[in-house]
Coordinates of C-alpha atoms and ligand atoms in Angstrom, one line a residue:
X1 CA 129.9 119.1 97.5
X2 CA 133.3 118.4 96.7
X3 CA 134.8 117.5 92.9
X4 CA 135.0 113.7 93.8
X5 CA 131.7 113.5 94.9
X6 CA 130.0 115.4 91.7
X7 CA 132.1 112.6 89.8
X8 CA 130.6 109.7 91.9
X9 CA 127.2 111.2 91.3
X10 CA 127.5 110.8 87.6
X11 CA 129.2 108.2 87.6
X12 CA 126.5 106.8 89.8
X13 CA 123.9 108.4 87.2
X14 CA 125.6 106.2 84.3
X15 CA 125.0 102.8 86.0
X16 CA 121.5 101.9 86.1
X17 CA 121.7 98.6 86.4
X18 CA 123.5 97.9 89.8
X19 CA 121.4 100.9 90.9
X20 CA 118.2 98.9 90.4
X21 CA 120.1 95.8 92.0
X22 CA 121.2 98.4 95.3
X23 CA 117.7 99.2 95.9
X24 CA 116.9 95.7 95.9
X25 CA 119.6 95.2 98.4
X26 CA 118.6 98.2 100.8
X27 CA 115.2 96.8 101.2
X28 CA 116.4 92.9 101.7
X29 CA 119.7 93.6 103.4
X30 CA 121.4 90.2 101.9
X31 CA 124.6 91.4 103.5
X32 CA 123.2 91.9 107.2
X33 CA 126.0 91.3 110.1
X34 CA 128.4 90.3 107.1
X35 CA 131.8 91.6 106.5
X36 CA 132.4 91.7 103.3
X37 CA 136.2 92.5 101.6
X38 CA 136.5 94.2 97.9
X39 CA 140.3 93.8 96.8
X40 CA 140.1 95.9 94.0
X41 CA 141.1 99.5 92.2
X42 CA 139.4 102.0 94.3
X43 CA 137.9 104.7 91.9
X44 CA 134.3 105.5 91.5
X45 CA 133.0 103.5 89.5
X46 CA 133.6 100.3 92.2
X47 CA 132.6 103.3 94.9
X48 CA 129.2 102.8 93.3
X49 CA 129.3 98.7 94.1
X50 CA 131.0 98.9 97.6
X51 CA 128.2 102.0 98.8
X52 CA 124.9 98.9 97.4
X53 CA 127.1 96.2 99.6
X54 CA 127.3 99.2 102.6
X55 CA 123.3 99.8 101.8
X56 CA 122.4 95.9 102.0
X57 CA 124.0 95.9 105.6
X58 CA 127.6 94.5 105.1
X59 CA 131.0 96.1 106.6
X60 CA 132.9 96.8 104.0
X61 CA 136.8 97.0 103.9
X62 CA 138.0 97.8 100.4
X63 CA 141.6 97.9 99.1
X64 CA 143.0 98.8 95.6
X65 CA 145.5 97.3 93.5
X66 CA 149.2 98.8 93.8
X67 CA 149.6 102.3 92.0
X68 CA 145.9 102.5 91.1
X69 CA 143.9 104.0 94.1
X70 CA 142.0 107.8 94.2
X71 CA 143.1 108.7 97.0
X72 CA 140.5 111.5 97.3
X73 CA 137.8 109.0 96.5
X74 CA 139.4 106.5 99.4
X75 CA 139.1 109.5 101.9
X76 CA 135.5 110.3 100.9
X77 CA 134.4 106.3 101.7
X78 CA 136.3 106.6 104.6
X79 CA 133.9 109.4 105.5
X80 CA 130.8 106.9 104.6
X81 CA 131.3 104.0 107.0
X82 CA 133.6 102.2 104.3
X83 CA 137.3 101.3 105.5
X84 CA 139.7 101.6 102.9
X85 CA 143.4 100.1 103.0
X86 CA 146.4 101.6 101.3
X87 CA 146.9 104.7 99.0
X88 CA 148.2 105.3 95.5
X89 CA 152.0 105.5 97.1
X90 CA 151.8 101.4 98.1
X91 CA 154.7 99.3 96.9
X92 CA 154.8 95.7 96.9
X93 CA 156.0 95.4 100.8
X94 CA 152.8 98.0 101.8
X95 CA 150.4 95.9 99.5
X96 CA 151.3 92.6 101.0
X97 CA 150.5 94.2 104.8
X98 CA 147.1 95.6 103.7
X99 CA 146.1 91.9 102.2
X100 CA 147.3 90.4 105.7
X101 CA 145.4 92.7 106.8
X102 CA 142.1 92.1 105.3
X103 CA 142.4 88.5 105.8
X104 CA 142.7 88.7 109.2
X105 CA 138.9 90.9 109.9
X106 CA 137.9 87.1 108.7
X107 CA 135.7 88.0 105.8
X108 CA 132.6 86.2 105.4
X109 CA 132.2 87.3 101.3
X110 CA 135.4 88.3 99.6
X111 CA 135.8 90.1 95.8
X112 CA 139.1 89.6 94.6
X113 CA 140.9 90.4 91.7
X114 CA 144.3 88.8 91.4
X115 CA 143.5 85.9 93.8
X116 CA 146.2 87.0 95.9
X117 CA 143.5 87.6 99.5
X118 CA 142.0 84.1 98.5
X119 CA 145.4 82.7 98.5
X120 CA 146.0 84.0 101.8
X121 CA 142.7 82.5 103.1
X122 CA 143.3 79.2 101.7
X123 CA 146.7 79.4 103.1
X124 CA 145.1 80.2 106.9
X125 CA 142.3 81.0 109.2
X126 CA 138.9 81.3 109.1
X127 CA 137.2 80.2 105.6
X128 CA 135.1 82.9 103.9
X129 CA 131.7 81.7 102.8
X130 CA 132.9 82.0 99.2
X131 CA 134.4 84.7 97.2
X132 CA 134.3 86.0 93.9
X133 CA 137.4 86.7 91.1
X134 CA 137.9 89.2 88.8
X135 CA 140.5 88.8 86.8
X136 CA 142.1 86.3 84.1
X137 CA 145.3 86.6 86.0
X138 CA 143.0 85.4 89.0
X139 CA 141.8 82.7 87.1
X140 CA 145.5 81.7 86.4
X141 CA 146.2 81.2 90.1
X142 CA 142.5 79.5 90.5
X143 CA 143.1 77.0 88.2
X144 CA 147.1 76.7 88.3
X145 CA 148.3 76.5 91.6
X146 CA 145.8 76.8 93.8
X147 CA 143.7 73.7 91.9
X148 CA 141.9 71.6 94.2
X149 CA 142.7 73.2 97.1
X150 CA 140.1 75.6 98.1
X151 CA 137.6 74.6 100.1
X152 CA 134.5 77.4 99.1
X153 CA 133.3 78.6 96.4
X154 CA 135.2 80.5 94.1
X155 CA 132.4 82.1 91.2
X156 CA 135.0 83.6 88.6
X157 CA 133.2 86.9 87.0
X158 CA 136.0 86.6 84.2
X159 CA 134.8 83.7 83.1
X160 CA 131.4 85.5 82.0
X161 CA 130.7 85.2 78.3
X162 CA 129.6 89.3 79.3
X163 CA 132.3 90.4 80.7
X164 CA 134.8 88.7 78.4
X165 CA 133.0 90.6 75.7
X166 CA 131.6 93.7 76.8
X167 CA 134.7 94.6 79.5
X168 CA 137.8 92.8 78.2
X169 CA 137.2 93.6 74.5
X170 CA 135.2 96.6 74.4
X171 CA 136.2 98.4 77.9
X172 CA 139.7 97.4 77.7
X173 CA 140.4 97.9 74.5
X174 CA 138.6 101.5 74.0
X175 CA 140.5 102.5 77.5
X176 CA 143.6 101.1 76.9
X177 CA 144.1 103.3 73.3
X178 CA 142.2 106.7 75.1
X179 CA 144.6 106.2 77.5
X180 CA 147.9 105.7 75.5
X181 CA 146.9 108.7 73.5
X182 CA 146.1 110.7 76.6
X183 CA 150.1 109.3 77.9
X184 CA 151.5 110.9 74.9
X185 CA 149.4 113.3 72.7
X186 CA 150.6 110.8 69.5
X187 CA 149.0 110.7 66.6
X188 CA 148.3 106.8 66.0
X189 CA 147.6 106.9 62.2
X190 CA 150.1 104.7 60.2
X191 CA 152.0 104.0 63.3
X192 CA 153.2 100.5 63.5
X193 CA 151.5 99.2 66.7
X194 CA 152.4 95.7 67.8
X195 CA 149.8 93.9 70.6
X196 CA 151.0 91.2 72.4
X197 CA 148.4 88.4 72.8
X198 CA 144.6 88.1 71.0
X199 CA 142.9 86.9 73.9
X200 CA 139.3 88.9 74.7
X201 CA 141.4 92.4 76.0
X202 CA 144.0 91.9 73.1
X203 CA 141.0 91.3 70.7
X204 CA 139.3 94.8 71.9
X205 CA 143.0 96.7 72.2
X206 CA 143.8 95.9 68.2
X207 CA 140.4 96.2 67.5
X208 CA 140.3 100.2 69.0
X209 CA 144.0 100.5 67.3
X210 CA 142.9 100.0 64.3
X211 CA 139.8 102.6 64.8
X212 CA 142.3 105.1 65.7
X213 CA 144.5 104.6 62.6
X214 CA 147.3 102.6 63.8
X215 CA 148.9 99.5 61.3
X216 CA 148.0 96.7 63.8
X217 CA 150.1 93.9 64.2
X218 CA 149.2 90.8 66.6
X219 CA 151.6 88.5 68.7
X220 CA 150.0 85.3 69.5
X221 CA 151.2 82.0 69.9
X222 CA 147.9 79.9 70.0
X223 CA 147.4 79.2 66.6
X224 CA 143.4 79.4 66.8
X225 CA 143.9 82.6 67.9
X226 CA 146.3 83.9 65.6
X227 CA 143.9 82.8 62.7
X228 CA 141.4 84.6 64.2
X229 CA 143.4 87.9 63.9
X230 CA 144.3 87.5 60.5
X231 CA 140.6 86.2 59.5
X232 CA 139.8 89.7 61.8
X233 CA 142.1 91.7 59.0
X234 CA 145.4 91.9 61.2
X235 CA 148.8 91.3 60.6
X236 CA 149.7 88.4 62.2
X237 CA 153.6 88.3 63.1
X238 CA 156.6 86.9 65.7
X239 CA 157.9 89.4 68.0
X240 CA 161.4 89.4 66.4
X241 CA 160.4 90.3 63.6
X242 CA 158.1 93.4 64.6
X243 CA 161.4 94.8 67.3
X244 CA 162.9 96.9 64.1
X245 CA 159.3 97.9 62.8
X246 CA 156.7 98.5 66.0
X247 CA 156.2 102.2 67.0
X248 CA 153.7 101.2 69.9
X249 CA 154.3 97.8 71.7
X250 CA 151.3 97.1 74.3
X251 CA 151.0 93.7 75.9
X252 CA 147.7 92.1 77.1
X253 CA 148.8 88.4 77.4
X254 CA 149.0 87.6 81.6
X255 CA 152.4 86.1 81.2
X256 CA 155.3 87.3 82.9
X257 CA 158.6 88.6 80.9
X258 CA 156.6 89.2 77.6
X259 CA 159.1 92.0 76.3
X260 CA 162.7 90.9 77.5
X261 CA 165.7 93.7 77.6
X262 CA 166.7 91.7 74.8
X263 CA 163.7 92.6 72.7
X264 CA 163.9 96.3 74.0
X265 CA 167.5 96.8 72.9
X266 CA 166.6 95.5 69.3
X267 CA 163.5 97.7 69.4
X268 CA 163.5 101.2 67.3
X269 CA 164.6 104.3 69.1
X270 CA 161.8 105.8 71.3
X271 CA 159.8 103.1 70.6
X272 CA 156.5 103.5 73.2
X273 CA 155.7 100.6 75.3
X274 CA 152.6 100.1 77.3
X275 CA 151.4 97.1 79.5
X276 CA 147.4 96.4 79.5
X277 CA 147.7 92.9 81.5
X278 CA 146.9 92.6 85.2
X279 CA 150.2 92.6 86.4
X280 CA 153.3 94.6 86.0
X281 CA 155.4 91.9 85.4
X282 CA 154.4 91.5 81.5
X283 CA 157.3 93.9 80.4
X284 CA 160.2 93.4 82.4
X285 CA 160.8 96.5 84.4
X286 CA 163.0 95.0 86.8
X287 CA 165.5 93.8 84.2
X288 CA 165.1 97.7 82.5
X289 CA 165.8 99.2 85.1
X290 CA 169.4 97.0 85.9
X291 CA 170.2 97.5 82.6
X292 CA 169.8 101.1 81.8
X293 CA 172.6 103.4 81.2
X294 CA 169.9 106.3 81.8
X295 CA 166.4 107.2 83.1
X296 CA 164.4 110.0 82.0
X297 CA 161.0 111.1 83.2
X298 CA 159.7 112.7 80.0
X299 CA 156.3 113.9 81.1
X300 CA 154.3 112.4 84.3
X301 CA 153.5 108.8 82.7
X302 CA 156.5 108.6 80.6
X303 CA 160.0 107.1 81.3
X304 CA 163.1 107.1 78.8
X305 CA 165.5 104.7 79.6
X306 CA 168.5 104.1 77.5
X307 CA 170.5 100.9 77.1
X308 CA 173.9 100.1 77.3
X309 CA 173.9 99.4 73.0
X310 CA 172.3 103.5 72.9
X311 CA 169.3 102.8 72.1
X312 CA 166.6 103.9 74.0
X313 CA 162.8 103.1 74.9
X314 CA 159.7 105.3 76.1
X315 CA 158.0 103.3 79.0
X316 CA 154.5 104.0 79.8
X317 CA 153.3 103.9 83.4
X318 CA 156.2 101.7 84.2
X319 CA 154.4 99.0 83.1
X320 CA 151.6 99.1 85.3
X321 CA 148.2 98.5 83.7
X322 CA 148.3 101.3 81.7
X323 CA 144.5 102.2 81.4
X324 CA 144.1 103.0 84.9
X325 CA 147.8 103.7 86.4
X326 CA 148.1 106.8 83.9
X327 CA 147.3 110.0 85.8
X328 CA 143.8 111.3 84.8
X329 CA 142.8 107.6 83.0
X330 CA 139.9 106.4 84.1
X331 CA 139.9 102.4 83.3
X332 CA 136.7 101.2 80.7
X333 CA 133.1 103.2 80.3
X334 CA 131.2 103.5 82.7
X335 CA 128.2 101.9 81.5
X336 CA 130.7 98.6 80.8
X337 CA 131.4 98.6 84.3
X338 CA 127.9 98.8 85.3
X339 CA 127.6 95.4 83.7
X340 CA 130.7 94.1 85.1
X341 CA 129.9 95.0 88.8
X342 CA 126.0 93.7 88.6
X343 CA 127.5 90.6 87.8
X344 CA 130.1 90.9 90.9
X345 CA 126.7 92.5 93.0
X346 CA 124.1 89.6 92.5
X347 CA 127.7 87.5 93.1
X348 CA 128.4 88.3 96.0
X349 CA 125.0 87.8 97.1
X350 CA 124.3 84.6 96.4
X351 CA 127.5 83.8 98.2
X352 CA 126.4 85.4 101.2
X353 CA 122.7 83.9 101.1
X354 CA 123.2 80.6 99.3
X355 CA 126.5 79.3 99.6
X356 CA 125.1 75.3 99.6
X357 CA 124.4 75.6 95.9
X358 CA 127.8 76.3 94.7
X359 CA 130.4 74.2 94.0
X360 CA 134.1 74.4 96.1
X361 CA 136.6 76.2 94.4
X362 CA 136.4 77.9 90.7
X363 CA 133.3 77.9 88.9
X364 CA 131.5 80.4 86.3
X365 CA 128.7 83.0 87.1
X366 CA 125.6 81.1 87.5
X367 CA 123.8 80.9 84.6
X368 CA 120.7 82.4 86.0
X369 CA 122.8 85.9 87.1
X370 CA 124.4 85.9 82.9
X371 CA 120.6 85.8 81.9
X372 CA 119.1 88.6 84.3
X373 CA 122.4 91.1 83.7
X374 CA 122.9 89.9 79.7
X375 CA 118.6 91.6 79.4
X376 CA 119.0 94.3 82.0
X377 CA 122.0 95.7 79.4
X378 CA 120.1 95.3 76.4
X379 CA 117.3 96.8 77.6
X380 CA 119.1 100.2 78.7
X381 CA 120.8 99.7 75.7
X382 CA 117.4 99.9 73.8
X383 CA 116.2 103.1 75.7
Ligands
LIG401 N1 143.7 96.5 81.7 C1 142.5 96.1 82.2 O1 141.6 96.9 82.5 C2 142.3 94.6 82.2 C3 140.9 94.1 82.3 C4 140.7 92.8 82.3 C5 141.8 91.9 82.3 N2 143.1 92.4 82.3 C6 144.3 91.6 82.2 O2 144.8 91.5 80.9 C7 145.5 90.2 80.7 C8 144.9 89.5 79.6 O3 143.5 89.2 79.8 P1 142.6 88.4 78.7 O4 141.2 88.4 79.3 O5 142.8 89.0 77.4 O6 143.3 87.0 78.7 P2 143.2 85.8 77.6 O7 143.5 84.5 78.3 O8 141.8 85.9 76.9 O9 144.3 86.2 76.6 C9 145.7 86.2 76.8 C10 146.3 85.8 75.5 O10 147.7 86.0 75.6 C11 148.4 85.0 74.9 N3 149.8 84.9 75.3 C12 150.3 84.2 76.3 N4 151.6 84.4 76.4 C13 151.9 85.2 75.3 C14 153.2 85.7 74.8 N5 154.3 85.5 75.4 N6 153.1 86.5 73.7 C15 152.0 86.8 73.1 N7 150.8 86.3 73.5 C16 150.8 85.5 74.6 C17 147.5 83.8 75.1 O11 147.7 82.8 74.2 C18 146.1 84.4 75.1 O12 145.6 84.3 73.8 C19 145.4 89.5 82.1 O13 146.5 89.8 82.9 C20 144.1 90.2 82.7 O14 144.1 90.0 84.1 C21 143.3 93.7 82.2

């Protein structure tokens, strides 16, 4: 047996509660003659909830998100009747064949996460019976542009009370400090760190700071929000103000052009900056990279670039989601993902068996799916 697949066997170990819900689906086979597409980072832990959609009889075709695919793990599916698109190496032009790509094997179910395949579909073609989103950024795009116009159902897992508190705050927050620490070995204690939105993952990310020492400041312009990170005990502050004082900058807001070259060339040398948001458009790269004087890779994860007024910043992951684009990060717990996917598993399944009692377009997780998932957690929990 190869390393990969001793780490999909525990990882598989850890999730007992879509296991229980896969051998449900092997006996009923909801997904019979059904292709199903899962746009989403390919690493075992969603290898465990495309292998229960393969076992309840769909075709799967599974695709990650740019920069954050095992490519070990991708080969091993391929090996098990599961197609996988695209490698770790994709850039934006590569990504945008694959999602081409999967719309056009005219998916009946569809998981995205980024809601960048359901734009496609919406755009053209055949209609999927519904799909489900992942992601706030998704959400974004559900409820922003693409408002009104979608003519299935759209069940938004982000919008779980669950996963808003056990994977954005929890997960992400928990994943997202491991994973700076693992970036750069730093000691956090009495290190300035600044985090860049108090929504549920910016919640968890200052919340998990301040367990690992750091002096936690938040950046948040909704007022109710910022109250409720100085009620929390935080430091409440305007970016501006923290440039000359922040060690650690991460942001976790799904805007785009967050942290401006502006703000980086006011920002304390070295200064370590780390994105947590969906895309990798929070911090602008782009705009970094014109203006730098110099680039440095300073370990595998770790860029120095240095600006034309001398000072210079240490970029994490290039600003991709740093808790799973950082070489040997794994994204949240295990266990919080086993949550996360039940919700996307029993999904998906209503989707594929019941389509007529959803709405068209966005819409939360039923309430009937939150109930069975919320119990099945507290009762491992309790075990
Ligand atoms: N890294 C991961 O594993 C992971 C997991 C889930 C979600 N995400 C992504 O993280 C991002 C945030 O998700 P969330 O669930 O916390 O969203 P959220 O909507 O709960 O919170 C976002 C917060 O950012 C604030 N904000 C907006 N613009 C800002 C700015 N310029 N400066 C400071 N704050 C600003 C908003 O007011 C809001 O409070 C999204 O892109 C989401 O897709 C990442």
């Amino acid at each position: 047996m190869s390393d990969i697949a001793r780490q999909l066997d525990f990882v598989s170990d850890h999730m007992p509660i879509i296991r229980g819900i896969g051998r449900r689906f092997a006996a009923g086979r909801p997904f019979d003659g059904l292709t199903v597409a899962v746009r989403i980072h390919v690493e075992p832990k969603t290898a465990v909830l495309v292998r229960i959609l393969r076992d309840g009889g769909a075709r799967v075709i599974a695709l990650g998100n740019k920069g954050t695919t095992n490519d070990e793990l991708a080969e091993l599916l391929q090996r098990e009747d599961i197609e996988v698109l695209g490698d770790r190496a994709d850039d934006d032009s590569t990504m945008q064949a694959h999602l081409a790509t999967l719309a056009a094997a005219t998916p009946d179910v569809v998981l995205d996460n980024g809601a960048e395949l359901i734009e496609m579909l919406v755009a053209g073609g055949e209609h999927p019976r519904g799909a489900t989103e992942e992601t706030t950024s998704g959400a974004f795009t559900l409820r922003g542009p693409l408002k009104g116009k979608v003519p299935f159902p759209v069940i938004v897992i982000n919008d779980s009370p669950l996963k808003a508190i056990v994977e954005n705050k929890h997960g992400v927050g928990q994943s997202v400090i491991e994973t700076i620490r693992l970036a750069t070995n730093a000691l956090l204690q009495r290190r300035r760190m600044v985090v860049l939105g108090y929504g549920w993952c910016g919640r968890g990310i200052a919340l998990y700071g301040k367990a690992a020492g750091a002096d936690v400041a938040v950046v948040e312009p909704d007022a109710v929000k910022a109250l409720e990170a100085a009620i929390d005990g935080f430091a409440v502050s305007e970016l501006e103000d923290e440039l000359e004082r922040g060690d650690v900058f991460v942001t976790a807001t799904g805007a785009v052009g967050v942290i401006t070259v502006d703000h980086m060339a006011g920002m304390k040398d070295n200064a370590l900056l780390a994105n947590a948001g969906h895309f990798d458009t929070e911090i602008d790269v782009v705009g970094l990279r014109d203006a730098a004087e110099s680039v440095t890779a300073r370990g595998a994860d770790i860029r120095q670039y240095v600006l034309p007024n001398g000072r210079s910043i240490d970029l994490i992951a290039e600003g991709k989601m740093v808790n799973l684009a950082v070489g040997g990060s794994r994204g949240n717990s295990i266990e919080i993902m086993d949550l996360g996917f039940s919700l996307q598993a029993l999904s998906l399944e209503r989707l594929a068996r019941d389509p007529a009692s959803l709405s068209l377009g966005d819409q939360p997780v039923p309430a009937d799916i939150d109930d069975a998932v919320a119990r099945a957690m507290v009762a491992e929990m309790m075990k």
